[in-house]
Amino acid sequence: DTEVTQTPKHLVMGMTNKKSLKCEQHMGHRAMYWYKQKAKKPPELMFVYSYEKLSINESVPSRFSPECPNSSLLNLHLHALQPEDSALYLCASSQVGQEGSTDTQYFGPGTRLTVL
Amino acid sequence: KNQVEQSPQSLIILEGKNCTLQCNYTVSPFSNLRWYKQDTGRGPVSLTIMTFSENTKSNGRYTATLDADTKQSSLHITASQLSDSASYICVASGYSTLTFGKGTMLLVSP
């Protein structure tokens, strides 16, 4: 199984709502990532979890809160978002995410988020 | 500052034809160079990964080259198919993060 799954596929939320994005992989990967991708732009790294611990936070606003309950699951909790946060949110995983590693990052299909 | 530049920005070719996409990078320290294919609205899918010691790597009709001296890479697509229509993203990996190019949008026309 080389699949990363993400739910929901689409999400529309108001600026006062609280919602969560979910990501799951069963490849035994110990590194998991959240990316944000705007239209016609490359993905931008948001967070990296390595062995269930947050290892990289790319200065993301606190209205985005990641959580890694176990080695297979990664959540992104959303609260008080702005319309400019509308984007495709991609989850990815890789074997270990070590320095200089050549292990492939496997991406999920993404969640298309619209903030009204 | 780490950067990845891709060219052309977009490309239209006829089905069955070959094409080559270019990538120039300035990432230091450099670990490896990756090419991804991304269909519209979907997550990127890995095509190839090359370390600085590798010059070429193939994956079916896709062949990537790497010149670590000039910091250039190319992705050659042979006998293009309609399903090759997608964005092709070049990614240079340092020791802790990935630097993404803006991608080349390829359209294969019947």
PDB file of C-alpha atoms in Angstrom:
ATOM      1  CA  ASP A   1       0.000   0.000   0.000  1.00  0.00           C
ATOM      2  CA  THR A   2       1.690   3.204  -1.201  1.00  0.00           C
ATOM      3  CA  GLU A   3      -1.239   5.474  -0.560  1.00  0.00           C
ATOM      4  CA  VAL A   4      -1.678   8.590   1.531  1.00  0.00           C
ATOM      5  CA  THR A   5      -5.333   9.375   2.126  1.00  0.00           C
ATOM      6  CA  GLN A   6      -6.802  12.737   3.041  1.00  0.00           C
ATOM      7  CA  THR A   7     -10.263  13.719   4.206  1.00  0.00           C
ATOM      8  CA  PRO A   8     -12.329  15.586   3.374  1.00  0.00           C
ATOM      9  CA  LYS A   9     -11.699  16.127  -0.342  1.00  0.00           C
ATOM     10  CA  HIS A  10     -13.413  19.501  -0.229  1.00  0.00           C
ATOM     11  CA  LEU A  11     -14.186  21.815   2.693  1.00  0.00           C
ATOM     12  CA  VAL A  12     -16.011  25.125   2.806  1.00  0.00           C
ATOM     13  CA  MET A  13     -15.895  27.010   6.086  1.00  0.00           C
ATOM     14  CA  GLY A  14     -16.648  30.418   7.504  1.00  0.00           C
ATOM     15  CA  MET A  15     -14.085  32.567   9.265  1.00  0.00           C
ATOM     16  CA  THR A  16     -15.528  31.712  12.688  1.00  0.00           C
ATOM     17  CA  ASN A  17     -15.668  27.945  12.168  1.00  0.00           C
ATOM     18  CA  LYS A  18     -13.408  25.279  13.626  1.00  0.00           C
ATOM     19  CA  LYS A  19     -12.603  22.347  11.355  1.00  0.00           C
ATOM     20  CA  SER A  20      -9.954  19.656  10.975  1.00  0.00           C
ATOM     21  CA  LEU A  21      -8.172  18.077   8.042  1.00  0.00           C
ATOM     22  CA  LYS A  22      -7.103  14.461   8.359  1.00  0.00           C
ATOM     23  CA  CYS A  23      -4.288  12.491   6.768  1.00  0.00           C
ATOM     24  CA  GLU A  24      -3.485   8.802   7.066  1.00  0.00           C
ATOM     25  CA  GLN A  25      -0.769   6.473   5.783  1.00  0.00           C
ATOM     26  CA  HIS A  26      -0.042   2.813   6.453  1.00  0.00           C
ATOM     27  CA  MET A  27       3.380   2.558   4.832  1.00  0.00           C
ATOM     28  CA  GLY A  28       5.243   2.629   8.137  1.00  0.00           C
ATOM     29  CA  HIS A  29       6.610   6.085   7.357  1.00  0.00           C
ATOM     30  CA  ARG A  30       7.870   8.043  10.348  1.00  0.00           C
ATOM     31  CA  ALA A  31       7.914  11.504   8.758  1.00  0.00           C
ATOM     32  CA  MET A  32       4.722  13.350   7.803  1.00  0.00           C
ATOM     33  CA  TYR A  33       4.262  16.782   6.261  1.00  0.00           C
ATOM     34  CA  TRP A  34       1.632  19.457   5.679  1.00  0.00           C
ATOM     35  CA  TYR A  35       1.909  21.671   2.591  1.00  0.00           C
ATOM     36  CA  LYS A  36      -0.241  24.550   1.355  1.00  0.00           C
ATOM     37  CA  GLN A  37      -0.598  25.060  -2.385  1.00  0.00           C
ATOM     38  CA  LYS A  38      -2.217  28.042  -4.065  1.00  0.00           C
ATOM     39  CA  ALA A  39      -3.349  27.827  -7.693  1.00  0.00           C
ATOM     40  CA  LYS A  40      -0.508  27.648 -10.222  1.00  0.00           C
ATOM     41  CA  LYS A  41       2.077  27.836  -7.430  1.00  0.00           C
ATOM     42  CA  PRO A  42       4.353  25.140  -6.015  1.00  0.00           C
ATOM     43  CA  PRO A  43       3.536  23.559  -2.632  1.00  0.00           C
ATOM     44  CA  GLU A  44       4.760  25.507   0.406  1.00  0.00           C
ATOM     45  CA  LEU A  45       5.917  23.518   3.414  1.00  0.00           C
ATOM     46  CA  MET A  46       3.988  24.241   6.620  1.00  0.00           C
ATOM     47  CA  PHE A  47       4.899  21.567   9.156  1.00  0.00           C
ATOM     48  CA  VAL A  48       7.055  18.445   9.461  1.00  0.00           C
ATOM     49  CA  TYR A  49       6.559  15.693  12.011  1.00  0.00           C
ATOM     50  CA  SER A  50       9.359  13.211  12.567  1.00  0.00           C
ATOM     51  CA  TYR A  51       8.693  10.231  14.829  1.00  0.00           C
ATOM     52  CA  GLU A  52       5.462  11.920  15.945  1.00  0.00           C
ATOM     53  CA  LYS A  53       7.264  15.051  17.122  1.00  0.00           C
ATOM     54  CA  LEU A  54       6.998  18.432  15.450  1.00  0.00           C
ATOM     55  CA  SER A  55      10.402  19.067  13.897  1.00  0.00           C
ATOM     56  CA  ILE A  56       9.728  21.964  11.506  1.00  0.00           C
ATOM     57  CA  ASN A  57       7.201  24.805  11.725  1.00  0.00           C
ATOM     58  CA  GLU A  58       7.697  27.208   8.830  1.00  0.00           C
ATOM     59  CA  SER A  59       6.397  30.252  10.746  1.00  0.00           C
ATOM     60  CA  VAL A  60       2.806  29.251  10.160  1.00  0.00           C
ATOM     61  CA  PRO A  61       0.094  31.394  11.860  1.00  0.00           C
ATOM     62  CA  SER A  62      -1.370  29.924  15.020  1.00  0.00           C
ATOM     63  CA  ARG A  63      -4.795  29.596  13.406  1.00  0.00           C
ATOM     64  CA  PHE A  64      -3.292  26.407  11.907  1.00  0.00           C
ATOM     65  CA  SER A  65      -2.588  23.785  14.572  1.00  0.00           C
ATOM     66  CA  PRO A  66      -1.046  20.422  13.613  1.00  0.00           C
ATOM     67  CA  GLU A  67      -1.409  17.238  15.590  1.00  0.00           C
ATOM     68  CA  CYS A  68       0.156  13.802  15.176  1.00  0.00           C
ATOM     69  CA  PRO A  69      -1.817  11.346  17.358  1.00  0.00           C
ATOM     70  CA  ASN A  70       0.232   8.355  16.193  1.00  0.00           C
ATOM     71  CA  SER A  71       2.665   7.336  13.481  1.00  0.00           C
ATOM     72  CA  SER A  72      -0.091   6.768  10.915  1.00  0.00           C
ATOM     73  CA  LEU A  73      -2.236   9.861  11.451  1.00  0.00           C
ATOM     74  CA  LEU A  74      -1.712  13.569  10.965  1.00  0.00           C
ATOM     75  CA  ASN A  75      -4.332  16.235  11.603  1.00  0.00           C
ATOM     76  CA  LEU A  76      -4.470  19.935  10.844  1.00  0.00           C
ATOM     77  CA  HIS A  77      -6.860  21.879  13.063  1.00  0.00           C
ATOM     78  CA  LEU A  78      -8.236  25.090  11.593  1.00  0.00           C
ATOM     79  CA  HIS A  79      -9.707  27.999  13.533  1.00  0.00           C
ATOM     80  CA  ALA A  80     -10.549  31.594  12.608  1.00  0.00           C
ATOM     81  CA  LEU A  81      -9.162  31.291   9.098  1.00  0.00           C
ATOM     82  CA  GLN A  82      -9.043  34.098   6.581  1.00  0.00           C
ATOM     83  CA  PRO A  83     -10.242  34.001   2.942  1.00  0.00           C
ATOM     84  CA  GLU A  84      -6.596  34.107   1.799  1.00  0.00           C
ATOM     85  CA  ASP A  85      -6.101  30.729   3.494  1.00  0.00           C
ATOM     86  CA  SER A  86      -8.196  29.149   0.743  1.00  0.00           C
ATOM     87  CA  ALA A  87      -5.910  26.651  -1.009  1.00  0.00           C
ATOM     88  CA  LEU A  88      -5.172  22.987  -1.646  1.00  0.00           C
ATOM     89  CA  TYR A  89      -3.735  21.446   1.519  1.00  0.00           C
ATOM     90  CA  LEU A  90      -1.453  18.512   0.828  1.00  0.00           C
ATOM     91  CA  CYS A  91      -0.256  15.875   3.235  1.00  0.00           C
ATOM     92  CA  ALA A  92       2.853  13.822   2.496  1.00  0.00           C
ATOM     93  CA  SER A  93       4.855  11.111   4.190  1.00  0.00           C
ATOM     94  CA  SER A  94       8.328   9.635   3.837  1.00  0.00           C
ATOM     95  CA  GLN A  95      10.302   6.886   5.507  1.00  0.00           C
ATOM     96  CA  VAL A  96      12.364   8.814   7.999  1.00  0.00           C
ATOM     97  CA  GLY A  97      12.859  12.401   6.784  1.00  0.00           C
ATOM     98  CA  GLN A  98      16.457  12.394   7.922  1.00  0.00           C
ATOM     99  CA  GLU A  99      19.039  14.912   6.837  1.00  0.00           C
ATOM    100  CA  GLY A 100      20.180  14.296   3.275  1.00  0.00           C
ATOM    101  CA  SER A 101      17.696  11.491   2.879  1.00  0.00           C
ATOM    102  CA  THR A 102      16.679  10.444  -0.609  1.00  0.00           C
ATOM    103  CA  ASP A 103      13.506   8.726   0.496  1.00  0.00           C
ATOM    104  CA  THR A 104      10.509   9.628  -1.636  1.00  0.00           C
ATOM    105  CA  GLN A 105       7.770  11.844  -0.281  1.00  0.00           C
ATOM    106  CA  TYR A 106       4.399  10.342  -1.096  1.00  0.00           C
ATOM    107  CA  PHE A 107       1.663  12.928  -1.396  1.00  0.00           C
ATOM    108  CA  GLY A 108      -2.031  12.563  -0.701  1.00  0.00           C
ATOM    109  CA  PRO A 109      -4.681  13.900  -3.108  1.00  0.00           C
ATOM    110  CA  GLY A 110      -5.182  17.027  -1.015  1.00  0.00           C
ATOM    111  CA  THR A 111      -8.102  18.824   0.598  1.00  0.00           C
ATOM    112  CA  ARG A 112      -9.491  21.767  -1.368  1.00  0.00           C
ATOM    113  CA  LEU A 113     -10.293  24.389   1.311  1.00  0.00           C
ATOM    114  CA  THR A 114     -12.463  27.439   0.692  1.00  0.00           C
ATOM    115  CA  VAL A 115     -12.805  30.062   3.426  1.00  0.00           C
ATOM    116  CA  LEU A 116     -15.778  32.384   3.039  1.00  0.00           C
TER     117      LEU A 116
ATOM    118  CA  LYS B   1      18.845  31.915  -0.959  1.00  0.00           C
ATOM    119  CA  ASN B   2      17.841  28.491  -2.282  1.00  0.00           C
ATOM    120  CA  GLN B   3      16.070  28.717  -5.638  1.00  0.00           C
ATOM    121  CA  VAL B   4      14.762  26.432  -8.366  1.00  0.00           C
ATOM    122  CA  GLU B   5      13.974  27.872 -11.791  1.00  0.00           C
ATOM    123  CA  GLN B   6      12.042  25.888 -14.390  1.00  0.00           C
ATOM    124  CA  SER B   7      11.542  26.458 -18.084  1.00  0.00           C
ATOM    125  CA  PRO B   8       9.474  26.728 -20.082  1.00  0.00           C
ATOM    126  CA  GLN B   9       6.600  27.947 -17.915  1.00  0.00           C
ATOM    127  CA  SER B  10       4.154  26.127 -20.199  1.00  0.00           C
ATOM    128  CA  LEU B  11       4.371  23.906 -23.248  1.00  0.00           C
ATOM    129  CA  ILE B  12       1.958  22.478 -25.799  1.00  0.00           C
ATOM    130  CA  ILE B  13       2.992  19.455 -27.873  1.00  0.00           C
ATOM    131  CA  LEU B  14       1.250  17.013 -30.169  1.00  0.00           C
ATOM    132  CA  GLU B  15       0.532  13.498 -28.970  1.00  0.00           C
ATOM    133  CA  GLY B  16       3.369  11.152 -29.812  1.00  0.00           C
ATOM    134  CA  LYS B  17       6.040  13.855 -29.826  1.00  0.00           C
ATOM    135  CA  ASN B  18       8.954  14.117 -27.412  1.00  0.00           C
ATOM    136  CA  CYS B  19       9.728  17.063 -25.163  1.00  0.00           C
ATOM    137  CA  THR B  20      12.337  18.209 -22.653  1.00  0.00           C
ATOM    138  CA  LEU B  21      11.739  20.286 -19.551  1.00  0.00           C
ATOM    139  CA  GLN B  22      14.558  22.236 -17.884  1.00  0.00           C
ATOM    140  CA  CYS B  23      15.437  22.935 -14.254  1.00  0.00           C
ATOM    141  CA  ASN B  24      18.223  25.108 -12.820  1.00  0.00           C
ATOM    142  CA  TYR B  25      18.816  25.118  -9.095  1.00  0.00           C
ATOM    143  CA  THR B  26      20.899  26.917  -6.517  1.00  0.00           C
ATOM    144  CA  VAL B  27      20.570  24.887  -3.349  1.00  0.00           C
ATOM    145  CA  SER B  28      23.380  24.516  -0.885  1.00  0.00           C
ATOM    146  CA  PRO B  29      24.171  22.118   0.577  1.00  0.00           C
ATOM    147  CA  PHE B  30      22.679  19.909  -2.112  1.00  0.00           C
ATOM    148  CA  SER B  31      21.466  16.378  -1.527  1.00  0.00           C
ATOM    149  CA  ASN B  32      19.237  15.270  -4.375  1.00  0.00           C
ATOM    150  CA  LEU B  33      17.039  16.400  -7.256  1.00  0.00           C
ATOM    151  CA  ARG B  34      13.451  15.216  -7.694  1.00  0.00           C
ATOM    152  CA  TRP B  35      10.897  15.450 -10.458  1.00  0.00           C
ATOM    153  CA  TYR B  36       7.179  15.238  -9.648  1.00  0.00           C
ATOM    154  CA  LYS B  37       4.110  15.091 -11.874  1.00  0.00           C
ATOM    155  CA  GLN B  38       1.011  16.859 -10.581  1.00  0.00           C
ATOM    156  CA  ASP B  39      -2.381  16.522 -12.207  1.00  0.00           C
ATOM    157  CA  THR B  40      -4.716  19.469 -11.664  1.00  0.00           C
ATOM    158  CA  GLY B  41      -6.268  19.367  -8.192  1.00  0.00           C
ATOM    159  CA  ARG B  42      -4.280  16.283  -7.166  1.00  0.00           C
ATOM    160  CA  GLY B  43      -1.180  15.667  -5.092  1.00  0.00           C
ATOM    161  CA  PRO B  44       2.251  15.420  -6.761  1.00  0.00           C
ATOM    162  CA  VAL B  45       3.499  11.971  -7.751  1.00  0.00           C
ATOM    163  CA  SER B  46       7.213  11.208  -7.675  1.00  0.00           C
ATOM    164  CA  LEU B  47       8.832  10.393 -11.042  1.00  0.00           C
ATOM    165  CA  THR B  48      12.567  10.282 -10.243  1.00  0.00           C
ATOM    166  CA  ILE B  49      15.053  11.059  -7.492  1.00  0.00           C
ATOM    167  CA  MET B  50      18.767  11.566  -8.291  1.00  0.00           C
ATOM    168  CA  THR B  51      21.658  12.203  -5.945  1.00  0.00           C
ATOM    169  CA  PHE B  52      24.591  14.414  -6.968  1.00  0.00           C
ATOM    170  CA  SER B  53      26.525  11.333  -8.122  1.00  0.00           C
ATOM    171  CA  GLU B  54      23.846  10.191 -10.582  1.00  0.00           C
ATOM    172  CA  ASN B  55      23.702  11.548 -14.139  1.00  0.00           C
ATOM    173  CA  THR B  56      20.537   9.962 -15.429  1.00  0.00           C
ATOM    174  CA  LYS B  57      17.535   8.012 -14.227  1.00  0.00           C
ATOM    175  CA  SER B  58      14.592   6.601 -16.134  1.00  0.00           C
ATOM    176  CA  ASN B  59      11.025   5.764 -15.191  1.00  0.00           C
ATOM    177  CA  GLY B  60       9.213   4.356 -18.206  1.00  0.00           C
ATOM    178  CA  ARG B  61       8.906   7.109 -20.810  1.00  0.00           C
ATOM    179  CA  TYR B  62      10.398   9.652 -18.418  1.00  0.00           C
ATOM    180  CA  THR B  63      14.185  10.170 -18.333  1.00  0.00           C
ATOM    181  CA  ALA B  64      15.784  12.688 -15.993  1.00  0.00           C
ATOM    182  CA  THR B  65      19.358  13.960 -16.232  1.00  0.00           C
ATOM    183  CA  LEU B  66      21.432  15.799 -13.673  1.00  0.00           C
ATOM    184  CA  ASP B  67      24.612  17.857 -14.034  1.00  0.00           C
ATOM    185  CA  ALA B  68      25.669  18.689 -10.499  1.00  0.00           C
ATOM    186  CA  ASP B  69      28.538  20.849 -11.754  1.00  0.00           C
ATOM    187  CA  THR B  70      26.305  23.246 -13.672  1.00  0.00           C
ATOM    188  CA  LYS B  71      23.379  22.677 -11.311  1.00  0.00           C
ATOM    189  CA  GLN B  72      21.046  21.766 -14.127  1.00  0.00           C
ATOM    190  CA  SER B  73      18.523  18.992 -14.606  1.00  0.00           C
ATOM    191  CA  SER B  74      16.207  18.019 -17.423  1.00  0.00           C
ATOM    192  CA  LEU B  75      13.183  15.762 -17.766  1.00  0.00           C
ATOM    193  CA  HIS B  76      12.707  14.152 -21.171  1.00  0.00           C
ATOM    194  CA  ILE B  77       9.328  12.677 -22.074  1.00  0.00           C
ATOM    195  CA  THR B  78       9.270  10.235 -24.962  1.00  0.00           C
ATOM    196  CA  ALA B  79       6.292   9.470 -27.191  1.00  0.00           C
ATOM    197  CA  SER B  80       3.952  11.728 -25.234  1.00  0.00           C
ATOM    198  CA  GLN B  81       0.425  10.646 -24.360  1.00  0.00           C
ATOM    199  CA  LEU B  82      -2.669  12.670 -23.545  1.00  0.00           C
ATOM    200  CA  SER B  83      -2.347  11.516 -19.925  1.00  0.00           C
ATOM    201  CA  ASP B  84       1.024  13.267 -19.704  1.00  0.00           C
ATOM    202  CA  SER B  85      -0.834  16.596 -19.566  1.00  0.00           C
ATOM    203  CA  ALA B  86       0.039  17.900 -16.098  1.00  0.00           C
ATOM    204  CA  SER B  87       2.356  20.186 -14.174  1.00  0.00           C
ATOM    205  CA  TYR B  88       5.930  18.909 -13.811  1.00  0.00           C
ATOM    206  CA  ILE B  89       7.686  20.147 -10.714  1.00  0.00           C
ATOM    207  CA  CYS B  90      11.434  20.095 -10.109  1.00  0.00           C
ATOM    208  CA  VAL B  91      12.443  19.897  -6.442  1.00  0.00           C
ATOM    209  CA  ALA B  92      15.970  20.331  -5.087  1.00  0.00           C
ATOM    210  CA  SER B  93      16.619  18.807  -1.702  1.00  0.00           C
ATOM    211  CA  GLY B  94      19.089  20.178   0.776  1.00  0.00           C
ATOM    212  CA  TYR B  95      19.826  18.547   4.090  1.00  0.00           C
ATOM    213  CA  SER B  96      16.636  19.576   5.827  1.00  0.00           C
ATOM    214  CA  THR B  97      14.068  20.974   3.399  1.00  0.00           C
ATOM    215  CA  LEU B  98      12.885  20.798  -0.167  1.00  0.00           C
ATOM    216  CA  THR B  99      12.937  23.781  -2.561  1.00  0.00           C
ATOM    217  CA  PHE B 100      10.189  23.562  -5.167  1.00  0.00           C
ATOM    218  CA  GLY B 101      10.233  25.052  -8.643  1.00  0.00           C
ATOM    219  CA  LYS B 102       7.086  26.700  -9.980  1.00  0.00           C
ATOM    220  CA  GLY B 103       6.558  23.883 -12.436  1.00  0.00           C
ATOM    221  CA  THR B 104       6.125  23.523 -16.174  1.00  0.00           C
ATOM    222  CA  MET B 105       2.545  23.109 -17.338  1.00  0.00           C
ATOM    223  CA  LEU B 106       2.505  20.565 -20.170  1.00  0.00           C
ATOM    224  CA  LEU B 107      -0.471  20.116 -22.466  1.00  0.00           C
ATOM    225  CA  VAL B 108      -0.440  17.192 -24.873  1.00  0.00           C
ATOM    226  CA  SER B 109      -2.826  17.839 -27.731  1.00  0.00           C
ATOM    227  CA  PRO B 110      -4.421  15.108 -29.898  1.00  0.00           C
TER     228      PRO B 110
END
